[in-house]
mmCIF file of C-alpha atoms and ligand atoms in Angstrom:
data_model
loop_
_atom_site.group_PDB
_atom_site.id
_atom_site.type_symbol
_atom_site.label_atom_id
_atom_site.label_comp_id
_atom_site.label_asym_id
_atom_site.label_seq_id
_atom_site.Cartn_x
_atom_site.Cartn_y
_atom_site.Cartn_z
ATOM 1 C CA MET A 7 92.386 74.836 84.869
ATOM 2 C CA LEU A 8 94.917 75.127 87.925
ATOM 3 C CA LEU A 9 97.971 77.234 87.480
ATOM 4 C CA ARG A 10 100.909 77.147 89.654
ATOM 5 C CA PHE A 11 102.374 80.648 90.536
ATOM 6 C CA THR A 12 105.103 81.834 92.657
ATOM 7 C CA LYS A 13 104.279 85.109 95.032
ATOM 8 C CA MET A 14 107.602 87.391 95.029
ATOM 9 C CA HIS A 15 109.200 91.143 95.161
ATOM 10 C CA GLY A 16 111.986 93.086 94.881
ATOM 11 C CA LEU A 17 111.709 95.813 97.208
ATOM 12 C CA GLY A 18 108.443 95.267 98.112
ATOM 13 C CA ASN A 19 107.275 95.684 94.387
ATOM 14 C CA ASP A 20 105.314 92.431 94.275
ATOM 15 C CA PHE A 21 104.666 89.928 91.623
ATOM 16 C CA ALA A 22 103.048 86.641 90.410
ATOM 17 C CA VAL A 23 105.692 85.151 88.627
ATOM 18 C CA ILE A 24 103.825 82.024 86.606
ATOM 19 C CA ASP A 25 105.986 79.307 84.761
ATOM 20 C CA LEU A 26 104.892 79.065 81.195
ATOM 21 C CA VAL A 27 107.552 76.679 80.346
ATOM 22 C CA THR A 28 106.342 73.425 81.911
ATOM 23 C CA GLN A 29 103.096 75.039 82.407
ATOM 24 C CA HIS A 30 100.044 75.451 79.105
ATOM 25 C CA ALA A 31 97.631 78.724 79.557
ATOM 26 C CA ARG A 32 96.515 81.801 77.835
ATOM 27 C CA ILE A 33 95.820 84.544 80.134
ATOM 28 C CA SER A 34 94.027 87.332 78.877
ATOM 29 C CA ALA A 35 94.312 91.390 80.255
ATOM 30 C CA GLU A 36 90.860 90.542 82.152
ATOM 31 C CA GLN A 37 92.160 88.104 83.896
ATOM 32 C CA VAL A 38 95.373 89.892 84.742
ATOM 33 C CA ARG A 39 93.426 92.211 86.446
ATOM 34 C CA ARG A 40 91.089 90.174 87.983
ATOM 35 C CA LEU A 41 94.543 88.312 89.825
ATOM 36 C CA ALA A 42 95.808 91.428 90.382
ATOM 37 C CA ASP A 43 93.378 92.397 92.552
ATOM 38 C CA ARG A 44 94.059 92.651 96.584
ATOM 39 C CA HIS A 45 91.333 91.722 97.650
ATOM 40 C CA PHE A 46 89.456 89.558 94.894
ATOM 41 C CA GLY A 47 92.486 88.155 93.483
ATOM 42 C CA ILE A 48 96.443 87.371 94.387
ATOM 43 C CA GLY A 49 97.466 90.700 94.415
ATOM 44 C CA PHE A 50 100.111 91.876 92.873
ATOM 45 C CA ASP A 51 101.831 95.331 91.025
ATOM 46 C CA GLN A 52 102.784 93.208 88.018
ATOM 47 C CA MET A 53 102.060 89.560 86.774
ATOM 48 C CA LEU A 54 105.682 88.170 85.083
ATOM 49 C CA ILE A 55 105.353 85.254 82.809
ATOM 50 C CA VAL A 56 108.761 83.056 81.892
ATOM 51 C CA GLU A 57 108.724 81.968 78.817
ATOM 52 C CA PRO A 58 110.942 79.283 76.479
ATOM 53 C CA PRO A 59 112.735 81.874 74.122
ATOM 54 C CA GLN A 60 112.163 82.947 70.325
ATOM 55 C CA ASN A 61 115.449 83.614 69.673
ATOM 56 C CA PRO A 62 117.859 81.099 70.134
ATOM 57 C CA GLU A 63 120.631 83.242 71.293
ATOM 58 C CA VAL A 64 118.826 83.683 74.934
ATOM 59 C CA ASP A 65 117.712 81.698 77.715
ATOM 60 C CA PHE A 66 113.604 82.814 78.023
ATOM 61 C CA ARG A 67 112.183 84.962 77.172
ATOM 62 C CA TYR A 68 110.002 86.957 80.024
ATOM 63 C CA ARG A 69 106.844 88.853 79.410
ATOM 64 C CA ILE A 70 105.300 91.719 82.313
ATOM 65 C CA PHE A 71 102.099 93.022 82.559
ATOM 66 C CA ASN A 72 101.024 95.667 84.569
ATOM 67 C CA ALA A 73 98.222 95.691 87.521
ATOM 68 C CA ASP A 74 95.758 97.116 84.707
ATOM 69 C CA GLY A 75 96.467 94.448 82.397
ATOM 70 C CA SER A 76 98.578 96.247 80.181
ATOM 71 C CA GLU A 77 101.752 94.588 78.838
ATOM 72 C CA VAL A 78 104.941 96.634 79.215
ATOM 73 C CA GLU A 79 108.259 96.290 77.881
ATOM 74 C CA GLN A 80 110.420 95.973 81.177
ATOM 75 C CA CYS A 81 110.464 95.903 84.821
ATOM 76 C CA GLY A 82 113.800 96.204 87.001
ATOM 77 C CA ASN A 83 112.624 94.319 90.452
ATOM 78 C CA GLY A 84 110.995 91.998 87.987
ATOM 79 C CA ALA A 85 114.188 91.284 86.223
ATOM 80 C CA ARG A 86 115.390 90.079 89.651
ATOM 81 C CA CYS A 87 112.716 88.233 90.718
ATOM 82 C CA PHE A 88 113.328 86.413 87.410
ATOM 83 C CA ALA A 89 116.549 85.047 87.925
ATOM 84 C CA ARG A 90 115.741 84.044 91.033
ATOM 85 C CA PHE A 91 112.714 81.870 89.965
ATOM 86 C CA VAL A 92 114.172 80.184 87.068
ATOM 87 C CA ARG A 93 117.212 79.241 89.142
ATOM 88 C CA ASP A 94 114.932 78.495 92.262
ATOM 89 C CA LYS A 95 112.839 76.585 89.436
ATOM 90 C CA LYS A 96 116.139 74.708 87.945
ATOM 91 C CA LEU A 97 114.764 75.933 84.935
ATOM 92 C CA THR A 98 118.583 76.894 83.865
ATOM 93 C CA HIS A 99 121.446 76.126 86.243
ATOM 94 C CA LYS A 100 123.293 79.031 84.968
ATOM 95 C CA ASP A 101 124.806 82.316 86.622
ATOM 96 C CA ARG A 102 124.535 84.210 84.292
ATOM 97 C CA ILE A 103 121.099 84.354 82.500
ATOM 98 C CA ARG A 104 120.631 86.178 79.184
ATOM 99 C CA VAL A 105 116.666 86.951 78.300
ATOM 100 C CA GLU A 106 114.489 88.541 75.947
ATOM 101 C CA THR A 107 111.673 91.256 76.538
ATOM 102 C CA SER A 108 109.959 93.091 74.183
ATOM 103 C CA SER A 109 112.218 95.851 74.639
ATOM 104 C CA GLY A 110 115.130 93.837 73.690
ATOM 105 C CA VAL A 111 117.874 91.923 75.399
ATOM 106 C CA ILE A 112 118.816 92.233 79.283
ATOM 107 C CA GLU A 113 121.836 90.091 80.929
ATOM 108 C CA LEU A 114 121.055 89.045 84.473
ATOM 109 C CA GLN A 115 123.665 87.741 86.974
ATOM 110 C CA LEU A 116 122.999 85.835 90.440
ATOM 111 C CA VAL A 117 125.379 87.132 93.296
ATOM 112 C CA GLY A 118 125.059 85.030 96.094
ATOM 113 C CA ASN A 119 121.846 84.117 97.807
ATOM 114 C CA LYS A 120 120.366 86.914 97.665
ATOM 115 C CA GLU A 121 121.431 89.827 95.214
ATOM 116 C CA VAL A 122 120.750 89.904 91.369
ATOM 117 C CA ARG A 123 122.942 92.289 89.540
ATOM 118 C CA VAL A 124 121.327 93.414 85.942
ATOM 119 C CA ASN A 125 122.567 95.185 82.919
ATOM 120 C CA MET A 126 119.033 97.366 82.323
ATOM 121 C CA GLY A 127 120.612 98.172 78.657
ATOM 122 C CA VAL A 128 121.561 101.777 77.336
ATOM 123 C CA PRO A 129 118.592 104.211 78.470
ATOM 124 C CA MET A 130 117.281 106.209 75.375
ATOM 125 C CA LEU A 131 117.317 109.476 75.578
ATOM 126 C CA GLU A 132 115.636 110.726 71.791
ATOM 127 C CA PRO A 133 112.218 112.365 72.438
ATOM 128 C CA ALA A 134 110.880 109.269 69.785
ATOM 129 C CA ALA A 135 112.487 106.566 71.406
ATOM 130 C CA ILE A 136 110.882 107.511 75.215
ATOM 131 C CA PRO A 137 108.366 108.569 73.344
ATOM 132 C CA PHE A 138 108.346 112.385 74.229
ATOM 133 C CA GLN A 139 106.841 114.692 72.672
ATOM 134 C CA ALA A 140 109.527 117.607 72.175
ATOM 135 C CA ASP A 141 111.771 119.097 69.324
ATOM 136 C CA ALA A 142 114.899 117.746 70.402
ATOM 137 C CA ARG A 143 116.747 115.954 73.235
ATOM 138 C CA GLN A 144 116.952 117.850 76.188
ATOM 139 C CA ALA A 145 118.454 117.350 80.122
ATOM 140 C CA THR A 146 115.251 118.988 81.358
ATOM 141 C CA TYR A 147 112.337 119.747 79.528
ATOM 142 C CA GLU A 148 109.113 122.351 80.910
ATOM 143 C CA LEU A 149 105.893 120.835 80.768
ATOM 144 C CA ASP A 150 102.393 122.665 81.171
ATOM 145 C CA LEU A 151 100.206 120.889 83.259
ATOM 146 C CA GLU A 152 96.785 122.916 83.632
ATOM 147 C CA ARG A 153 98.758 126.042 84.377
ATOM 148 C CA GLN A 154 101.510 124.767 86.316
ATOM 149 C CA ALA A 155 104.873 124.701 84.706
ATOM 150 C CA LEU A 156 106.579 121.525 85.437
ATOM 151 C CA THR A 157 110.322 120.888 84.898
ATOM 152 C CA LEU A 158 111.685 117.349 84.428
ATOM 153 C CA SER A 159 113.202 115.246 82.476
ATOM 154 C CA ALA A 160 112.342 111.993 80.667
ATOM 155 C CA VAL A 161 114.034 108.808 80.003
ATOM 156 C CA SER A 162 113.510 105.631 78.466
ATOM 157 C CA MET A 163 114.637 102.451 80.398
ATOM 158 C CA GLY A 164 112.617 100.225 77.439
ATOM 159 C CA ASN A 165 109.573 101.863 79.291
ATOM 160 C CA PRO A 166 108.454 105.457 79.541
ATOM 161 C CA HIS A 167 109.820 108.078 82.303
ATOM 162 C CA ALA A 168 109.403 111.105 83.645
ATOM 163 C CA VAL A 169 111.425 112.206 86.276
ATOM 164 C CA LEU A 170 110.963 115.451 88.622
ATOM 165 C CA LEU A 171 113.452 116.980 90.938
ATOM 166 C CA VAL A 172 111.687 117.494 95.014
ATOM 167 C CA GLU A 173 113.250 118.986 98.071
ATOM 168 C CA ASP A 174 111.493 116.161 100.300
ATOM 169 C CA VAL A 175 109.896 112.488 98.625
ATOM 170 C CA ASP A 176 108.178 112.251 101.621
ATOM 171 C CA SER A 177 105.636 115.622 100.918
ATOM 172 C CA ALA A 178 106.546 115.301 97.238
ATOM 173 C CA PRO A 179 102.758 115.541 95.888
ATOM 174 C CA VAL A 180 103.105 111.861 94.196
ATOM 175 C CA LEU A 181 99.379 110.785 94.176
ATOM 176 C CA GLU A 182 98.491 114.011 92.892
ATOM 177 C CA LEU A 183 100.718 114.674 90.259
ATOM 178 C CA GLY A 184 101.390 110.889 89.318
ATOM 179 C CA PRO A 185 97.964 110.252 87.594
ATOM 180 C CA ARG A 186 97.903 113.743 85.876
ATOM 181 C CA LEU A 187 101.466 113.086 84.257
ATOM 182 C CA GLU A 188 101.129 109.424 83.355
ATOM 183 C CA HIS A 189 98.319 110.522 81.380
ATOM 184 C CA HIS A 190 99.704 113.658 80.266
ATOM 185 C CA PRO A 191 99.621 113.983 75.763
ATOM 186 C CA ARG A 192 102.826 114.538 75.257
ATOM 187 C CA PHE A 193 103.647 111.134 76.946
ATOM 188 C CA PRO A 194 101.627 109.555 73.640
ATOM 189 C CA GLN A 195 102.085 105.727 75.448
ATOM 190 C CA ARG A 196 101.635 107.367 79.079
ATOM 191 C CA CYS A 197 104.889 107.442 81.283
ATOM 192 C CA ASN A 198 105.834 105.997 84.874
ATOM 193 C CA VAL A 199 106.479 109.351 86.875
ATOM 194 C CA GLY A 200 109.709 109.683 89.529
ATOM 195 C CA PHE A 201 110.221 111.778 92.434
ATOM 196 C CA LEU A 202 113.868 111.896 93.033
ATOM 197 C CA GLN A 203 115.127 113.759 96.157
ATOM 198 C CA ILE A 204 119.436 114.087 96.160
ATOM 199 C CA ILE A 205 121.095 113.732 99.635
ATOM 200 C CA ASN A 206 124.766 113.616 98.066
ATOM 201 C CA ARG A 207 126.137 113.115 94.972
ATOM 202 C CA ARG A 208 126.086 109.342 95.561
ATOM 203 C CA GLU A 209 123.101 108.577 97.430
ATOM 204 C CA ALA A 210 119.235 110.084 96.943
ATOM 205 C CA ARG A 211 115.377 109.020 97.466
ATOM 206 C CA LEU A 212 113.011 108.305 94.928
ATOM 207 C CA ARG A 213 109.478 107.618 95.027
ATOM 208 C CA VAL A 214 107.579 105.991 91.658
ATOM 209 C CA PHE A 215 104.135 106.308 90.748
ATOM 210 C CA GLU A 216 103.564 103.841 87.895
ATOM 211 C CA ARG A 217 101.895 103.151 85.111
ATOM 212 C CA GLY A 218 99.269 101.182 85.277
ATOM 213 C CA VAL A 219 99.931 100.373 88.707
ATOM 214 C CA GLY A 220 100.014 103.647 90.958
ATOM 215 C CA GLU A 221 102.415 104.103 93.618
ATOM 216 C CA THR A 222 104.513 101.117 94.222
ATOM 217 C CA LEU A 223 107.295 100.843 96.959
ATOM 218 C CA ALA A 224 109.960 100.329 94.719
ATOM 219 C CA CYS A 225 111.001 100.639 90.567
ATOM 220 C CA GLY A 226 113.789 99.551 89.357
ATOM 221 C CA THR A 227 113.776 100.603 85.850
ATOM 222 C CA GLY A 228 112.463 104.055 87.313
ATOM 223 C CA ALA A 229 115.513 103.958 89.756
ATOM 224 C CA CYS A 230 117.700 103.669 86.878
ATOM 225 C CA ALA A 231 116.216 106.576 85.003
ATOM 226 C CA ALA A 232 116.243 108.531 88.162
ATOM 227 C CA LEU A 233 119.719 108.022 88.182
ATOM 228 C CA VAL A 234 120.020 109.295 84.691
ATOM 229 C CA ALA A 235 118.458 111.998 85.075
ATOM 230 C CA GLY A 236 120.401 113.081 88.164
ATOM 231 C CA ARG A 237 123.196 112.465 85.908
ATOM 232 C CA LEU A 238 121.861 114.629 82.950
ATOM 233 C CA ARG A 239 121.394 117.285 85.309
ATOM 234 C CA GLY A 240 124.987 116.949 86.614
ATOM 235 C CA LEU A 241 124.102 115.917 90.237
ATOM 236 C CA LEU A 242 124.919 112.502 90.877
ATOM 237 C CA ASP A 243 128.345 110.717 90.386
ATOM 238 C CA GLU A 244 128.455 107.364 88.099
ATOM 239 C CA GLU A 245 127.656 104.502 91.489
ATOM 240 C CA VAL A 246 124.862 105.851 93.466
ATOM 241 C CA THR A 247 122.473 104.274 96.329
ATOM 242 C CA MET A 248 118.958 104.882 95.600
ATOM 243 C CA GLN A 249 116.522 104.411 98.701
ATOM 244 C CA LEU A 250 113.126 103.647 97.908
ATOM 245 C CA PRO A 251 110.218 103.141 100.560
ATOM 246 C CA GLY A 252 110.512 99.013 99.694
ATOM 247 C CA GLY A 253 114.371 99.277 100.407
ATOM 248 C CA THR A 254 117.685 100.643 98.539
ATOM 249 C CA LEU A 255 119.345 99.521 94.547
ATOM 250 C CA LYS A 256 122.793 100.120 94.213
ATOM 251 C CA LEU A 257 123.102 101.624 90.720
ATOM 252 C CA ALA A 258 125.919 102.711 88.314
ATOM 253 C CA TRP A 259 126.389 104.629 84.683
ATOM 254 C CA LYS A 260 128.665 105.690 83.328
ATOM 255 C CA GLY A 261 127.322 108.024 80.930
ATOM 256 C CA ASP A 262 125.757 108.316 77.220
ATOM 257 C CA ASN A 263 125.946 104.960 75.191
ATOM 258 C CA GLN A 264 126.883 102.776 78.530
ATOM 259 C CA PRO A 265 124.374 100.184 80.168
ATOM 260 C CA VAL A 266 122.875 101.114 83.369
ATOM 261 C CA ILE A 267 124.332 98.429 86.113
ATOM 262 C CA MET A 268 121.447 97.849 88.867
ATOM 263 C CA THR A 269 121.767 95.333 92.130
ATOM 264 C CA GLY A 270 119.317 94.781 94.532
ATOM 265 C CA PRO A 271 117.606 91.602 95.999
ATOM 266 C CA ALA A 272 114.813 89.222 95.117
ATOM 267 C CA THR A 273 112.683 87.162 97.560
ATOM 268 C CA ARG A 274 110.618 84.367 96.918
ATOM 269 C CA VAL A 275 107.378 85.008 99.712
ATOM 270 C CA TYR A 276 105.160 81.872 98.775
ATOM 271 C CA GLU A 277 104.017 79.563 96.198
ATOM 272 C CA GLY A 278 100.429 79.263 95.071
ATOM 273 C CA GLN A 279 97.846 77.729 93.004
ATOM 274 C CA ILE A 280 94.624 79.131 91.408
ATOM 275 C CA ARG A 281 92.092 77.942 88.810
ATOM 276 C CA LEU A 282 91.842 80.105 85.922
HETATM 277 N N1 LIG B 302 108.154 97.643 88.523
HETATM 278 C C1 LIG B 302 108.780 97.818 87.351
HETATM 279 C C2 LIG B 302 108.342 98.583 86.408
HETATM 280 C C3 LIG B 302 107.134 98.043 85.942
HETATM 281 C C4 LIG B 302 106.447 98.270 84.408
HETATM 282 C C5 LIG B 302 105.700 100.066 84.720
HETATM 283 N N2 LIG B 302 104.482 100.140 85.566
HETATM 284 C C6 LIG B 302 105.482 100.411 83.167
HETATM 285 O O1 LIG B 302 104.582 100.137 82.908
HETATM 286 O O2 LIG B 302 106.633 100.433 82.226
HETATM 287 C C7 LIG B 302 110.300 98.090 87.627
HETATM 288 O O3 LIG B 302 110.777 97.633 88.588
HETATM 289 O O4 LIG B 302 111.018 98.502 86.893
#
């Protein structure tokens, strides 16, 4: 069968977005892996699938698959592209959209033609909710990595993140530590690994080694987790500009039990169709 898709990106974190409201298909993990391949497929970090909602209180259901075929709970850059996609495809005329993901309902707001503001929900910091193996919630944890002691924060934005503080993201050992931390046994569902450099209380830089993908040009949930980690350590203010290799996100978090708000662009690249 021929399946229509839209290639999109949020700060270079790229997606194939598929409308399963007006099309019908079953896409297996093996097909996702094949289509994600940058030489033999479409090439993307995540596939985003738009479906009718199961819950009558929301507008859509949105499912996310990493390039390795694993289905995941949340994707911040994907959420912005999802909002732009459903408007461009006239699947809704609303400016405020409520969507269910496998980690709960998030709210999206289109701001002008280019930007989308997303209420990413309240970060989860209790170890069991992340999930991360630790006796009690702390701002930072010590973790052994083959006799190397690392200090990190553990945060869930619906999906699990480890955040390490570094002096300089350009020289941070992202490709060396990223895969080892992603698979560390204290993160039983693996994790995304963020390397955070503080510039000042309102500006920071971040690189993220994503679970199921590798290093990406930007990670929205990673940026939210990094803001939370920076604030837990007393290093960042409520509103922060986060610079990622692919561009900049505006973020805000008031503190415990409050949602993280993320604002940034969503860009359509091209329309295509592929035979499954
Ligand atoms: N690129 C994303 C996160 C996608 C999911 C992540 N790789 C995971 O496995 O949790 C973002 O923008 O948040």
